[in-house]
Amino acid sequence: MGHQMFEYNAKFANEVFDYCRDRMSMDPVPLDFGGLHPIDPASMADFIRPEGHDPDEIFDFFKHSLAPAVVSIDSPGFLAFIPNAPTKSSLLFDMVVACSGLNGTSWLESSGVVMAENQALTFLAQLAGMPDGSGGAFVSGGSLGNLSSLTVGRDIGQSKRPHLSLHDVRFAISADAHSSIGKALHVLGIEPLLVETDDHRFTREHLETALANDPHPNTVVGIVATSGTTNAGIVDDLEGLGSFAREHDLWFHVDGAYGGAALFSPSERHLFAGLRHADSFIVDPHKWLFAPLDCCALILRDPTVARKVLAQQASYLDILHEGDDEDYEWNPSDFAIHLSRRARGLPFWYSLVTNGTAAYETAVQAAIDLARRTVAMIDEMDHVEMVRPTSLSIVLFRRTGWSAERYTQWSHQLLRDQIAFVTPTKWEGETVARLAFLHPDTTDELVRHILETMRD
Ligand SMILES: *Cc1c(COP(=O)(O)O)cnc(C)c1O
């Protein structure tokens, strides 16, 4: 007899499966309320205590109090930050991963899982034009993917310049790099060479000017480009920056957490040709590749150097590196700053394999096409105007005459009215409105409705 805590409760299991079935069949998924729907902490006061509670009672509390207090990121009306719209097959397979105790740490424990994840990583690497042999691991998010990549880039860069210490080396970045790049450099204890750009797009010319004006250009060991800035969708000059990196033996990291998915877009993929130069590249399937949170694909051009820098050494782990299967041994834990890991790449892999790549092309392209039609709507209306041309699936526009407070009020009201979740951003110091399209079911009617709510 097992412990009661580990017994299977068929009745409760069915309730949970029913809930998941209902949730998964909602069309469209409601927005719900997030922080606008406060919960009285007193209602949870005695939850954690020596004796347990009735699971139904607590599940009801979750369904009726906690769950509605979360803005559903997979609603087609979620157009703030970067949304997430997992396919049904990825959600279903996420449940399989949850129920199977799948540990994606090492080849020894889970070669089957790692093979499937690697198939998806290899596919992405080929799409990016990276050479055979490129690979890596799925990590929790772009932030960890960036930190892991820059850690490898820093150590490799410094090893080629032994007169410099690990803290003296620098990466060239632009002001539009994601906040996680700045944080990663902070964690690594190194400074950026902050490159000025004129229209927020980081190019080879900007880099050359910055290096020419810098007193210590030889301390720069790598370049960070963004392939789809989060705020505006701008794809940096990957070809120019990447070829500069190759010519000067610098590490070339490309942060495509959001925009890397546009590799699937027939109209935009030409912007990514320079990705073939990347030493490290990240893209978040939990953003625009329709996988559930949390999932980032980290791909290294030469995974063996990453393993040298990042593999954890401990006597109890030695066995992971002593397989008979030398040719195939591939421990995802060696390629990033992590050890134990959920097989978080599997839901993406399963969805890609079952839906096919053509379905991904269509779904990614849908958001880009909607962004373009939105420009046409904005151009027709006289109370709103574009701030800059759209890039990828992001639209920045202003409501003429509005203060920052007015944008915030409007954003809260839209959510309260359950129309959409749209948050303002700043562009060159000015508060403006931003639509981040991603869900293929976001309609023109919804966009028009949102724009109409800005009339007064
Ligand atoms: C979202 C994003 C990140 C951070 O990714 P997380 O998955 O949220 O950690 C990094 N870079 C860019 C360009 C992003 O859009």
Short mmCIF file of C-alpha atoms and ligand atoms in Angstrom, two decimals:
data_model
loop_
_atom_site.label_atom_id
_atom_site.label_comp_id
_atom_site.label_asym_id
_atom_site.label_seq_id
_atom_site.Cartn_x
_atom_site.Cartn_y
_atom_site.Cartn_z
CA MET A 1 0.00 0.00 0.00
CA GLY A 2 1.29 3.44 -0.90
CA HIS A 3 0.94 6.67 0.95
CA GLN A 4 -2.41 8.31 0.59
CA MET A 5 -0.80 11.40 -0.88
CA PHE A 6 0.32 9.37 -3.90
CA GLU A 7 -2.94 7.52 -4.48
CA TYR A 8 -4.82 8.07 -7.71
CA ASN A 9 -8.17 9.78 -7.05
CA ALA A 10 -10.15 8.90 -10.17
CA LYS A 11 -13.04 11.23 -9.42
CA PHE A 12 -10.83 14.23 -8.90
CA ALA A 13 -8.66 13.31 -11.88
CA ASN A 14 -11.76 13.39 -14.06
CA GLU A 15 -12.65 16.82 -12.76
CA VAL A 16 -9.22 18.11 -13.65
CA PHE A 17 -9.34 16.49 -17.11
CA ASP A 18 -12.80 17.99 -17.67
CA TYR A 19 -11.51 21.41 -16.70
CA CYS A 20 -8.59 21.05 -19.12
CA ARG A 21 -10.95 19.87 -21.86
CA ASP A 22 -13.24 22.88 -21.31
CA ARG A 23 -10.39 25.29 -21.22
CA MET A 24 -8.84 23.86 -24.37
CA SER A 25 -12.10 23.97 -26.30
CA MET A 26 -12.88 27.63 -25.50
CA ASP A 27 -13.09 29.63 -28.66
CA PRO A 28 -12.13 32.35 -28.18
CA VAL A 29 -10.31 32.15 -24.86
CA PRO A 30 -11.66 34.93 -22.59
CA LEU A 31 -9.27 37.68 -21.51
CA ASP A 32 -10.03 37.67 -17.75
CA PHE A 33 -8.76 40.36 -15.45
CA GLY A 34 -5.29 40.09 -13.95
CA GLY A 35 -4.55 42.70 -11.31
CA LEU A 36 -7.91 44.37 -11.90
CA HIS A 37 -9.61 41.49 -10.07
CA PRO A 38 -8.21 41.57 -6.56
CA ILE A 39 -8.47 38.55 -4.27
CA ASP A 40 -8.88 38.98 -0.53
CA PRO A 41 -5.81 37.26 0.97
CA ALA A 42 -7.94 36.36 4.02
CA SER A 43 -9.88 33.90 1.84
CA MET A 44 -6.69 31.78 1.61
CA ALA A 45 -5.49 32.28 5.16
CA ASP A 46 -5.85 28.70 6.43
CA PHE A 47 -4.94 26.89 3.22
CA ILE A 48 -1.55 25.61 4.30
CA ARG A 49 -1.86 23.68 7.55
CA PRO A 50 -0.99 20.22 8.88
CA GLU A 51 -4.15 18.50 7.69
CA GLY A 52 -5.07 18.76 4.02
CA HIS A 53 -8.18 20.22 2.41
CA ASP A 54 -10.81 18.66 0.21
CA PRO A 55 -9.33 18.82 -3.32
CA ASP A 56 -12.69 19.82 -4.84
CA GLU A 57 -13.02 22.77 -2.52
CA ILE A 58 -9.57 24.08 -3.40
CA PHE A 59 -10.05 23.40 -7.09
CA ASP A 60 -13.27 25.41 -7.00
CA PHE A 61 -11.38 28.24 -5.35
CA PHE A 62 -8.80 28.07 -8.13
CA LYS A 63 -11.45 28.05 -10.86
CA HIS A 64 -13.61 30.83 -9.46
CA SER A 65 -11.18 33.11 -7.65
CA LEU A 66 -7.62 32.59 -8.80
CA ALA A 67 -7.93 31.71 -12.49
CA PRO A 68 -10.11 34.73 -13.42
CA ALA A 69 -7.48 36.98 -11.83
CA VAL A 70 -5.00 36.16 -14.59
CA VAL A 71 -5.11 37.83 -18.00
CA SER A 72 -5.17 34.87 -20.38
CA ILE A 73 -2.12 35.31 -22.55
CA ASP A 74 -3.60 32.98 -25.18
CA SER A 75 -6.67 35.12 -25.82
CA PRO A 76 -6.78 36.65 -29.33
CA GLY A 77 -7.44 39.96 -27.55
CA PHE A 78 -4.10 39.83 -25.72
CA LEU A 79 -2.03 42.30 -27.73
CA ALA A 80 0.31 43.61 -25.02
CA PHE A 81 3.98 42.81 -24.39
CA ILE A 82 4.47 39.62 -26.43
CA PRO A 83 1.47 37.27 -26.34
CA ASN A 84 1.54 33.48 -26.38
CA ALA A 85 -0.87 31.35 -28.37
CA PRO A 86 -0.13 27.65 -27.91
CA THR A 87 -1.58 25.24 -30.44
CA LYS A 88 -3.97 22.66 -29.07
CA SER A 89 -1.54 19.89 -29.90
CA SER A 90 1.24 21.61 -27.96
CA LEU A 91 -1.06 22.03 -24.95
CA LEU A 92 -2.10 18.40 -25.07
CA PHE A 93 1.46 17.25 -25.30
CA ASP A 94 2.41 19.51 -22.42
CA MET A 95 -0.02 17.43 -20.36
CA VAL A 96 1.73 14.28 -21.55
CA VAL A 97 5.06 15.73 -20.45
CA ALA A 98 3.55 16.71 -17.08
CA CYS A 99 2.11 13.26 -16.48
CA SER A 100 5.11 11.24 -17.65
CA GLY A 101 7.77 12.39 -15.22
CA LEU A 102 10.00 13.24 -18.17
CA ASN A 103 13.36 14.54 -17.11
CA GLY A 104 15.23 16.17 -19.97
CA THR A 105 18.57 16.52 -18.24
CA SER A 106 20.79 13.89 -19.82
CA TRP A 107 21.18 11.33 -22.57
CA LEU A 108 21.54 8.59 -19.96
CA GLU A 109 18.17 9.35 -18.38
CA SER A 110 16.15 10.27 -21.42
CA SER A 111 17.74 9.78 -24.81
CA GLY A 112 14.30 9.35 -26.41
CA VAL A 113 13.15 12.75 -25.27
CA VAL A 114 16.44 14.40 -26.13
CA MET A 115 16.36 12.95 -29.67
CA ALA A 116 12.95 14.49 -30.30
CA GLU A 117 13.96 17.85 -28.85
CA ASN A 118 17.13 17.78 -30.93
CA GLN A 119 15.15 17.14 -34.08
CA ALA A 120 13.27 20.38 -33.45
CA LEU A 121 16.49 22.28 -32.62
CA THR A 122 18.20 20.97 -35.76
CA PHE A 123 15.23 22.03 -37.85
CA LEU A 124 15.41 25.57 -36.41
CA ALA A 125 19.18 25.68 -36.94
CA GLN A 126 18.74 24.72 -40.59
CA LEU A 127 16.02 27.33 -41.03
CA ALA A 128 18.48 29.86 -39.60
CA GLY A 129 21.14 28.73 -42.07
CA MET A 130 23.48 27.59 -39.30
CA PRO A 131 25.86 24.75 -40.23
CA ASP A 132 25.42 21.02 -39.61
CA GLY A 133 26.45 20.18 -36.09
CA SER A 134 24.76 23.24 -34.59
CA GLY A 135 22.64 22.41 -31.57
CA GLY A 136 21.91 23.19 -27.97
CA ALA A 137 18.99 22.83 -25.64
CA PHE A 138 15.58 24.17 -24.76
CA VAL A 139 15.81 26.50 -21.77
CA SER A 140 13.20 28.34 -19.74
CA GLY A 141 13.18 31.58 -21.70
CA GLY A 142 15.04 34.11 -23.74
CA SER A 143 16.60 35.63 -20.64
CA LEU A 144 18.34 32.39 -19.73
CA GLY A 145 19.18 31.70 -23.39
CA ASN A 146 20.86 35.10 -23.65
CA LEU A 147 22.74 34.69 -20.37
CA SER A 148 23.99 31.22 -21.34
CA SER A 149 25.06 32.38 -24.81
CA LEU A 150 26.89 35.43 -23.55
CA THR A 151 28.63 33.42 -20.85
CA VAL A 152 30.07 31.14 -23.52
CA GLY A 153 30.89 34.09 -25.79
CA ARG A 154 32.66 35.92 -22.99
CA ASP A 155 34.79 32.95 -21.96
CA ILE A 156 35.72 32.03 -25.53
CA GLY A 157 36.46 35.66 -26.38
CA GLN A 158 38.64 36.10 -23.32
CA SER A 159 40.50 32.85 -23.97
CA LYS A 160 41.61 34.29 -27.32
CA ARG A 161 42.89 37.42 -25.55
CA PRO A 162 44.67 36.07 -22.50
CA HIS A 163 46.09 39.50 -21.60
CA LEU A 164 42.53 40.57 -20.68
CA SER A 165 40.66 39.40 -17.59
CA LEU A 166 37.14 37.97 -17.74
CA HIS A 167 35.87 41.33 -16.50
CA ASP A 168 37.69 43.46 -19.04
CA VAL A 169 36.07 42.03 -22.13
CA ARG A 170 32.97 43.68 -23.60
CA PHE A 171 30.10 43.00 -25.99
CA ALA A 172 28.88 45.58 -28.49
CA ILE A 173 25.14 46.07 -28.10
CA SER A 174 22.63 48.70 -29.20
CA ALA A 175 20.30 50.64 -26.91
CA ASP A 176 17.39 48.67 -28.38
CA ALA A 177 18.74 45.31 -27.18
CA HIS A 178 16.33 43.56 -24.82
CA SER A 179 16.59 44.33 -21.11
CA SER A 180 17.72 40.74 -20.48
CA ILE A 181 20.94 41.44 -22.42
CA GLY A 182 21.82 44.27 -20.05
CA LYS A 183 20.99 42.01 -17.10
CA ALA A 184 23.12 39.19 -18.50
CA LEU A 185 26.12 41.51 -18.82
CA HIS A 186 25.49 42.71 -15.28
CA VAL A 187 25.46 39.12 -14.00
CA LEU A 188 28.66 38.42 -15.93
CA GLY A 189 30.25 41.52 -14.46
CA ILE A 190 31.12 43.03 -17.82
CA GLU A 191 30.33 46.31 -19.55
CA PRO A 192 28.66 46.83 -22.89
CA LEU A 193 30.02 48.96 -25.69
CA LEU A 194 26.73 50.79 -26.18
CA VAL A 195 26.45 51.57 -29.88
CA GLU A 196 24.42 54.59 -31.01
CA THR A 197 22.01 54.03 -33.88
CA ASP A 198 19.97 56.55 -35.84
CA ASP A 199 16.72 54.68 -36.48
CA HIS A 200 17.00 52.03 -33.75
CA ARG A 201 18.43 49.47 -36.18
CA PHE A 202 21.91 48.28 -35.30
CA THR A 203 24.09 48.12 -38.43
CA ARG A 204 27.68 47.38 -39.32
CA GLU A 205 28.31 51.07 -40.02
CA HIS A 206 27.15 52.04 -36.53
CA LEU A 207 29.40 49.40 -35.02
CA GLU A 208 32.42 50.54 -37.04
CA THR A 209 31.87 54.16 -35.99
CA ALA A 210 31.54 53.19 -32.33
CA LEU A 211 34.70 51.09 -32.44
CA ALA A 212 36.62 53.86 -34.23
CA ASN A 213 35.66 56.30 -31.45
CA ASP A 214 36.31 53.92 -28.56
CA PRO A 215 39.61 54.05 -26.65
CA HIS A 216 39.70 50.24 -26.13
CA PRO A 217 38.18 48.59 -29.21
CA ASN A 218 40.25 45.44 -28.66
CA THR A 219 38.32 44.60 -25.51
CA VAL A 220 35.18 43.96 -27.60
CA VAL A 221 34.90 40.17 -27.95
CA GLY A 222 31.38 39.87 -29.29
CA ILE A 223 28.37 41.50 -30.88
CA VAL A 224 24.75 41.14 -29.81
CA ALA A 225 22.16 41.67 -32.54
CA THR A 226 18.41 41.53 -32.12
CA SER A 227 16.26 39.90 -34.77
CA GLY A 228 13.03 41.55 -33.91
CA THR A 229 13.22 44.15 -31.13
CA THR A 230 10.47 43.61 -28.60
CA ASN A 231 9.24 47.18 -28.61
CA ALA A 232 9.15 47.75 -32.36
CA GLY A 233 9.95 44.50 -34.21
CA ILE A 234 13.09 45.89 -35.86
CA VAL A 235 15.53 43.32 -37.25
CA ASP A 236 19.14 44.48 -36.95
CA ASP A 237 21.64 44.29 -39.83
CA LEU A 238 22.43 40.63 -39.29
CA GLU A 239 24.41 40.32 -42.52
CA GLY A 240 26.62 43.34 -41.82
CA LEU A 241 27.17 42.62 -38.13
CA GLY A 242 27.62 38.89 -38.70
CA SER A 243 30.19 39.32 -41.47
CA PHE A 244 32.04 41.87 -39.32
CA ALA A 245 32.13 39.32 -36.50
CA ARG A 246 33.50 36.62 -38.85
CA GLU A 247 36.19 38.95 -40.23
CA HIS A 248 37.33 39.99 -36.73
CA ASP A 249 36.90 36.68 -34.93
CA LEU A 250 34.20 38.02 -32.58
CA TRP A 251 31.33 36.08 -31.00
CA PHE A 252 28.07 36.84 -32.81
CA HIS A 253 24.93 36.37 -30.71
CA VAL A 254 21.49 36.89 -32.21
CA ASP A 255 18.55 37.42 -29.87
CA GLY A 256 15.47 36.32 -31.77
CA ALA A 257 13.36 35.54 -28.71
CA TYR A 258 10.32 37.19 -30.24
CA GLY A 259 11.15 37.81 -33.89
CA GLY A 260 13.19 34.72 -34.76
CA ALA A 261 9.89 33.04 -35.54
CA ALA A 262 9.63 35.21 -38.64
CA LEU A 263 12.09 32.76 -40.22
CA PHE A 264 8.83 30.99 -41.03
CA SER A 265 7.42 34.04 -42.80
CA PRO A 266 7.69 33.98 -46.60
CA SER A 267 7.65 37.80 -46.70
CA GLU A 268 10.17 38.45 -43.90
CA ARG A 269 12.64 35.60 -43.93
CA HIS A 270 15.02 37.49 -46.21
CA LEU A 271 15.79 39.76 -43.22
CA PHE A 272 17.39 36.79 -41.48
CA ALA A 273 19.95 35.75 -44.11
CA GLY A 274 22.83 36.96 -41.90
CA LEU A 275 21.79 34.55 -39.16
CA ARG A 276 24.02 32.00 -40.84
CA HIS A 277 26.97 33.81 -39.19
CA ALA A 278 25.60 33.36 -35.66
CA ASP A 279 27.67 31.66 -32.99
CA SER A 280 24.60 31.57 -30.78
CA PHE A 281 20.97 32.18 -31.58
CA ILE A 282 17.84 32.06 -29.46
CA VAL A 283 14.16 31.96 -30.31
CA ASP A 284 11.28 31.47 -27.87
CA PRO A 285 8.73 28.92 -29.08
CA HIS A 286 6.64 30.22 -26.18
CA LYS A 287 6.29 33.48 -28.05
CA TRP A 288 5.60 33.32 -31.77
CA LEU A 289 6.05 29.60 -32.36
CA PHE A 290 2.85 28.69 -30.58
CA ALA A 291 4.19 26.52 -27.75
CA PRO A 292 3.18 26.81 -24.09
CA LEU A 293 5.32 28.64 -21.55
CA ASP A 294 8.13 28.19 -20.80
CA CYS A 295 10.30 27.35 -23.77
CA CYS A 296 13.30 28.94 -25.49
CA ALA A 297 15.42 27.23 -28.15
CA LEU A 298 19.12 27.97 -27.59
CA ILE A 299 21.26 27.00 -30.58
CA LEU A 300 25.05 27.13 -30.69
CA ARG A 301 27.15 26.93 -33.81
CA ASP A 302 29.75 24.84 -31.99
CA PRO A 303 28.07 23.11 -29.06
CA THR A 304 31.36 21.55 -27.95
CA VAL A 305 32.73 24.94 -26.87
CA ALA A 306 29.55 25.62 -24.92
CA ARG A 307 29.94 22.29 -23.18
CA LYS A 308 33.47 23.21 -22.13
CA VAL A 309 32.24 26.41 -20.54
CA LEU A 310 28.89 25.35 -19.09
CA ALA A 311 28.85 21.61 -18.33
CA GLN A 312 28.58 21.10 -14.58
CA GLN A 313 31.24 18.89 -13.06
CA ALA A 314 30.52 16.83 -9.96
CA SER A 315 31.50 13.32 -9.01
CA TYR A 316 27.89 12.16 -8.95
CA LEU A 317 27.47 13.45 -12.51
CA ASP A 318 30.54 11.78 -14.03
CA ILE A 319 28.46 8.88 -15.27
CA LEU A 320 26.52 11.26 -17.54
CA HIS A 321 29.67 11.84 -19.52
CA GLU A 322 30.84 8.23 -19.72
CA GLY A 323 28.21 6.62 -21.95
CA ASP A 324 29.04 3.80 -24.43
CA ASP A 325 27.14 5.79 -26.89
CA GLU A 326 29.86 8.40 -27.54
CA ASP A 327 28.54 9.37 -30.95
CA TYR A 328 25.14 10.20 -29.67
CA GLU A 329 25.77 11.37 -26.16
CA TRP A 330 24.02 14.70 -25.84
CA ASN A 331 23.20 16.11 -22.44
CA PRO A 332 20.97 19.19 -22.72
CA SER A 333 22.22 20.16 -19.29
CA ASP A 334 25.68 20.82 -20.79
CA PHE A 335 24.63 23.68 -23.03
CA ALA A 336 23.11 26.24 -20.67
CA ILE A 337 23.09 27.40 -17.09
CA HIS A 338 20.83 24.71 -15.71
CA LEU A 339 20.94 21.05 -14.70
CA SER A 340 17.58 19.40 -13.98
CA ARG A 341 15.14 20.34 -16.67
CA ARG A 342 11.65 19.67 -17.85
CA ALA A 343 11.50 18.26 -21.38
CA ARG A 344 9.99 21.58 -22.37
CA GLY A 345 10.88 21.27 -26.03
CA LEU A 346 8.56 18.30 -26.57
CA PRO A 347 5.25 20.18 -26.83
CA PHE A 348 6.80 22.36 -29.55
CA TRP A 349 8.28 19.33 -31.31
CA TYR A 350 4.98 17.45 -31.24
CA SER A 351 3.03 20.41 -32.57
CA LEU A 352 5.58 21.06 -35.35
CA VAL A 353 5.57 17.43 -36.42
CA THR A 354 1.80 16.96 -36.30
CA ASN A 355 0.74 20.30 -37.80
CA GLY A 356 3.56 20.51 -40.33
CA THR A 357 5.80 23.45 -41.12
CA ALA A 358 3.38 24.90 -43.70
CA ALA A 359 0.84 25.54 -40.94
CA TYR A 360 3.51 27.46 -39.01
CA GLU A 361 4.29 29.58 -42.07
CA THR A 362 0.63 30.47 -42.46
CA ALA A 363 0.14 31.26 -38.78
CA VAL A 364 3.27 33.43 -38.48
CA GLN A 365 2.44 35.25 -41.70
CA ALA A 366 -1.11 35.95 -40.46
CA ALA A 367 0.19 38.25 -37.71
CA ILE A 368 2.41 40.14 -40.15
CA ASP A 369 -0.42 40.57 -42.62
CA LEU A 370 -2.73 41.79 -39.87
CA ALA A 371 -0.12 44.37 -38.83
CA ARG A 372 -0.07 45.64 -42.41
CA ARG A 373 -3.87 45.86 -42.62
CA THR A 374 -3.84 47.70 -39.29
CA VAL A 375 -1.63 50.39 -40.83
CA ALA A 376 -4.23 50.87 -43.54
CA MET A 377 -6.97 51.25 -40.89
CA ILE A 378 -4.89 53.77 -38.94
CA ASP A 379 -4.15 55.75 -42.09
CA GLU A 380 -7.88 56.01 -42.78
CA MET A 381 -8.77 57.39 -39.32
CA ASP A 382 -8.02 60.94 -38.29
CA HIS A 383 -7.65 60.49 -34.50
CA VAL A 384 -4.72 58.04 -34.75
CA GLU A 385 -1.46 58.02 -36.72
CA MET A 386 1.55 55.74 -37.14
CA VAL A 387 4.67 56.49 -35.10
CA ARG A 388 6.97 54.51 -37.41
CA PRO A 389 6.46 51.89 -40.12
CA THR A 390 5.52 48.44 -38.81
CA SER A 391 8.21 45.80 -38.47
CA LEU A 392 7.29 42.12 -38.22
CA SER A 393 4.01 42.04 -36.28
CA ILE A 394 4.34 45.17 -34.11
CA VAL A 395 2.39 48.37 -34.70
CA LEU A 396 3.37 51.58 -32.89
CA PHE A 397 0.89 54.42 -33.24
CA ARG A 398 -0.34 57.49 -31.40
CA ARG A 399 -3.71 58.91 -30.48
CA THR A 400 -3.13 62.56 -31.26
CA GLY A 401 -3.50 64.77 -28.21
CA TRP A 402 -3.38 62.04 -25.54
CA SER A 403 -1.29 62.28 -22.38
CA ALA A 404 0.49 59.32 -20.84
CA GLU A 405 -2.25 59.09 -18.17
CA ARG A 406 -4.94 58.97 -20.83
CA TYR A 407 -3.26 55.96 -22.48
CA THR A 408 -3.08 54.16 -19.14
CA GLN A 409 -6.75 54.86 -18.34
CA TRP A 410 -7.76 53.68 -21.77
CA SER A 411 -5.71 50.48 -21.41
CA HIS A 412 -7.37 49.64 -18.06
CA GLN A 413 -10.81 50.41 -19.46
CA LEU A 414 -10.27 48.12 -22.48
CA LEU A 415 -9.38 45.28 -20.15
CA ARG A 416 -12.24 46.05 -17.76
CA ASP A 417 -14.62 45.96 -20.72
CA GLN A 418 -13.00 42.66 -21.77
CA ILE A 419 -12.34 43.99 -25.27
CA ALA A 420 -8.57 43.58 -25.39
CA PHE A 421 -5.37 43.86 -23.42
CA VAL A 422 -3.28 46.61 -24.98
CA THR A 423 -0.62 48.48 -23.03
CA PRO A 424 1.17 51.69 -23.94
CA THR A 425 4.91 51.93 -24.48
CA LYS A 426 7.44 54.71 -24.96
CA TRP A 427 9.00 55.67 -28.25
CA GLU A 428 11.76 58.29 -28.17
CA GLY A 429 10.41 59.55 -24.87
CA GLU A 430 6.78 59.81 -25.99
CA THR A 431 4.03 57.54 -24.64
CA VAL A 432 2.39 55.77 -27.57
CA ALA A 433 0.12 52.78 -28.20
CA ARG A 434 1.53 49.41 -29.23
CA LEU A 435 -0.15 46.38 -30.73
CA ALA A 436 1.81 43.13 -30.72
CA PHE A 437 0.07 40.67 -33.01
CA LEU A 438 0.68 36.98 -32.69
CA HIS A 439 -2.55 34.99 -32.31
CA PRO A 440 -3.76 33.96 -35.77
CA ASP A 441 -7.39 34.39 -34.63
CA THR A 442 -7.08 38.09 -33.83
CA THR A 443 -9.57 39.67 -36.24
CA ASP A 444 -9.65 42.92 -38.22
CA GLU A 445 -12.97 43.65 -36.49
CA LEU A 446 -11.33 43.52 -33.08
CA VAL A 447 -8.52 45.82 -34.22
CA ARG A 448 -11.01 48.29 -35.67
CA HIS A 449 -13.01 48.18 -32.45
CA ILE A 450 -9.89 48.92 -30.39
CA LEU A 451 -9.01 51.88 -32.60
CA GLU A 452 -12.59 53.17 -32.36
CA THR A 453 -12.42 53.16 -28.54
CA MET A 454 -9.69 55.81 -28.83
CA ARG A 455 -11.94 58.39 -30.45
CA ASP A 456 -12.91 60.20 -27.23
C1 LIG B 1 10.97 38.27 -24.63
C2 LIG B 1 12.34 38.60 -25.05
C3 LIG B 1 13.43 38.20 -24.28
C4 LIG B 1 13.27 37.52 -22.95
O1 LIG B 1 12.70 36.28 -23.12
P1 LIG B 1 11.96 35.53 -21.90
O2 LIG B 1 11.51 34.29 -22.54
O3 LIG B 1 10.83 36.45 -21.51
O4 LIG B 1 12.96 35.37 -20.82
C5 LIG B 1 14.69 38.47 -24.76
N1 LIG B 1 14.85 39.11 -25.93
C6 LIG B 1 13.83 39.54 -26.68
C7 LIG B 1 14.11 40.23 -27.98
C8 LIG B 1 12.53 39.29 -26.27
O5 LIG B 1 11.49 39.70 -27.03
#
